[in-house]
Coordinates of C-alpha atoms and ligand atoms in Angstrom, one line a residue:
M379 CA 16.7 -17.6 -16.8
S380 CA 13.6 -15.2 -17.0
V381 CA 11.0 -16.0 -14.8
N382 CA 8.9 -17.2 -18.3
E383 CA 11.0 -18.8 -19.2
S384 CA 11.6 -20.3 -16.2
L385 CA 7.8 -21.1 -15.5
A386 CA 8.0 -22.9 -19.7
R387 CA 10.2 -25.1 -17.9
N388 CA 7.2 -26.5 -16.4
S389 CA 5.4 -30.3 -16.9
Y390 CA 1.9 -30.0 -16.1
A391 CA -1.2 -32.8 -16.2
A392 CA -3.6 -30.8 -16.3
A393 CA -6.4 -32.0 -15.0
G394 CA -10.8 -31.8 -16.4
Q395 CA -11.7 -29.0 -14.2
S396 CA -10.4 -25.9 -11.4
H397 CA -9.0 -26.8 -8.0
I398 CA -9.1 -23.3 -7.4
V399 CA -12.8 -21.2 -7.7
L400 CA -13.2 -17.6 -7.9
A401 CA -15.9 -16.8 -5.2
E402 CA -18.7 -14.7 -7.4
N403 CA -19.2 -10.8 -7.1
I404 CA -14.9 -10.5 -6.0
S405 CA -14.5 -6.8 -6.4
E406 CA -11.5 -4.8 -8.8
A407 CA -9.6 -4.2 -5.3
Q408 CA -9.9 -8.3 -4.4
F409 CA -8.9 -9.7 -7.2
A410 CA -6.4 -6.8 -8.4
L411 CA -5.0 -8.4 -5.4
L412 CA -4.8 -12.0 -7.0
E413 CA -3.7 -10.7 -9.8
K414 CA -0.4 -9.3 -8.0
V415 CA 0.1 -12.4 -5.4
C416 CA -0.1 -14.7 -8.0
P417 CA 3.6 -16.1 -9.1
A418 CA 2.5 -18.0 -11.9
G419 CA 0.5 -14.7 -13.1
L420 CA -2.7 -17.1 -13.4
F421 CA -5.5 -14.5 -12.8
Q422 CA -6.0 -12.5 -15.8
R423 CA -9.2 -11.4 -17.7
N424 CA -10.4 -13.0 -20.7
A425 CA -10.9 -10.6 -23.9
A426 CA -15.0 -10.0 -22.5
G427 CA -13.1 -8.6 -18.8
V428 CA -14.8 -11.2 -17.2
A429 CA -12.0 -12.3 -13.8
M430 CA -10.9 -15.6 -14.8
I431 CA -7.8 -18.2 -13.4
N432 CA -5.8 -20.3 -15.9
Y433 CA -5.5 -22.6 -13.0
R434 CA -3.8 -25.5 -15.8
G435 CA -0.3 -23.2 -14.9
C436 CA -1.0 -23.5 -11.3
L437 CA 2.3 -23.9 -9.0
E438 CA 0.1 -25.2 -6.1
C439 CA 2.4 -22.7 -3.7
G440 CA -0.7 -21.5 -1.5
C441 CA 0.0 -17.6 -2.5
C442 CA -3.7 -16.3 -3.0
R443 CA -5.3 -18.9 -0.6
V444 CA -3.3 -17.0 2.0
I445 CA -3.8 -13.8 1.1
A446 CA -6.9 -13.6 -0.5
G447 CA -8.5 -15.9 2.1
S448 CA -12.5 -18.0 1.5
S449 CA -13.7 -14.1 0.8
T450 CA -12.5 -14.1 -2.2
L451 CA -11.5 -17.9 -3.2
K452 CA -15.0 -19.7 -2.9
Q453 CA -12.2 -23.2 -2.9
W454 CA -8.7 -23.8 -2.8
R455 CA -7.3 -27.5 -2.9
Y456 CA -5.0 -29.6 -4.7
P457 CA -5.8 -30.4 -7.9
A458 CA -6.8 -34.4 -8.1
S459 CA -4.3 -37.2 -7.5
G460 CA -1.9 -37.4 -10.8
C461 CA -2.9 -33.7 -12.0
G462 CA -1.5 -31.1 -11.4
I463 CA 2.5 -30.4 -11.5
A464 CA 4.9 -32.5 -11.6
L465 CA 8.0 -31.5 -9.2
R466 CA 11.5 -32.3 -10.0
F467 CA 13.9 -32.9 -7.0
G468 CA 17.6 -32.1 -7.3
Ligands
SF4_1422 S1 -1.5 -21.6 -5.6 FE1 0.1 -20.1 -5.8 S2 0.3 -20.6 -8.4 FE2 -1.4 -21.6 -8.1 S3 -3.4 -19.8 -8.8 FE3 -2.7 -19.3 -6.2 S4 -0.7 -17.8 -7.0 FE4 -0.7 -19.3 -8.1

């Protein structure tokens, strides 16, 4: 099973707004680092070239927070209670 196939099996309850917010005016190098570290590939540029995050698919692993820090991410917190990824055990 590929990574994308595995990710597609996850279940999420989307919150109304992102729990992760990019800092303003981050550099190309900072954004490239986010693109590289996110295991779900959620940091992307839209058609206009604007850096963005597809927070609805977040695995809540914290990799971006640990690697990038507050100069790149203005906010990182868990989604509101009842929202985010549904973890399965066993
Ligand atoms: S917490 Fe993990 S899955 Fe979510 S955006 Fe950061 S690196 Fe990607």
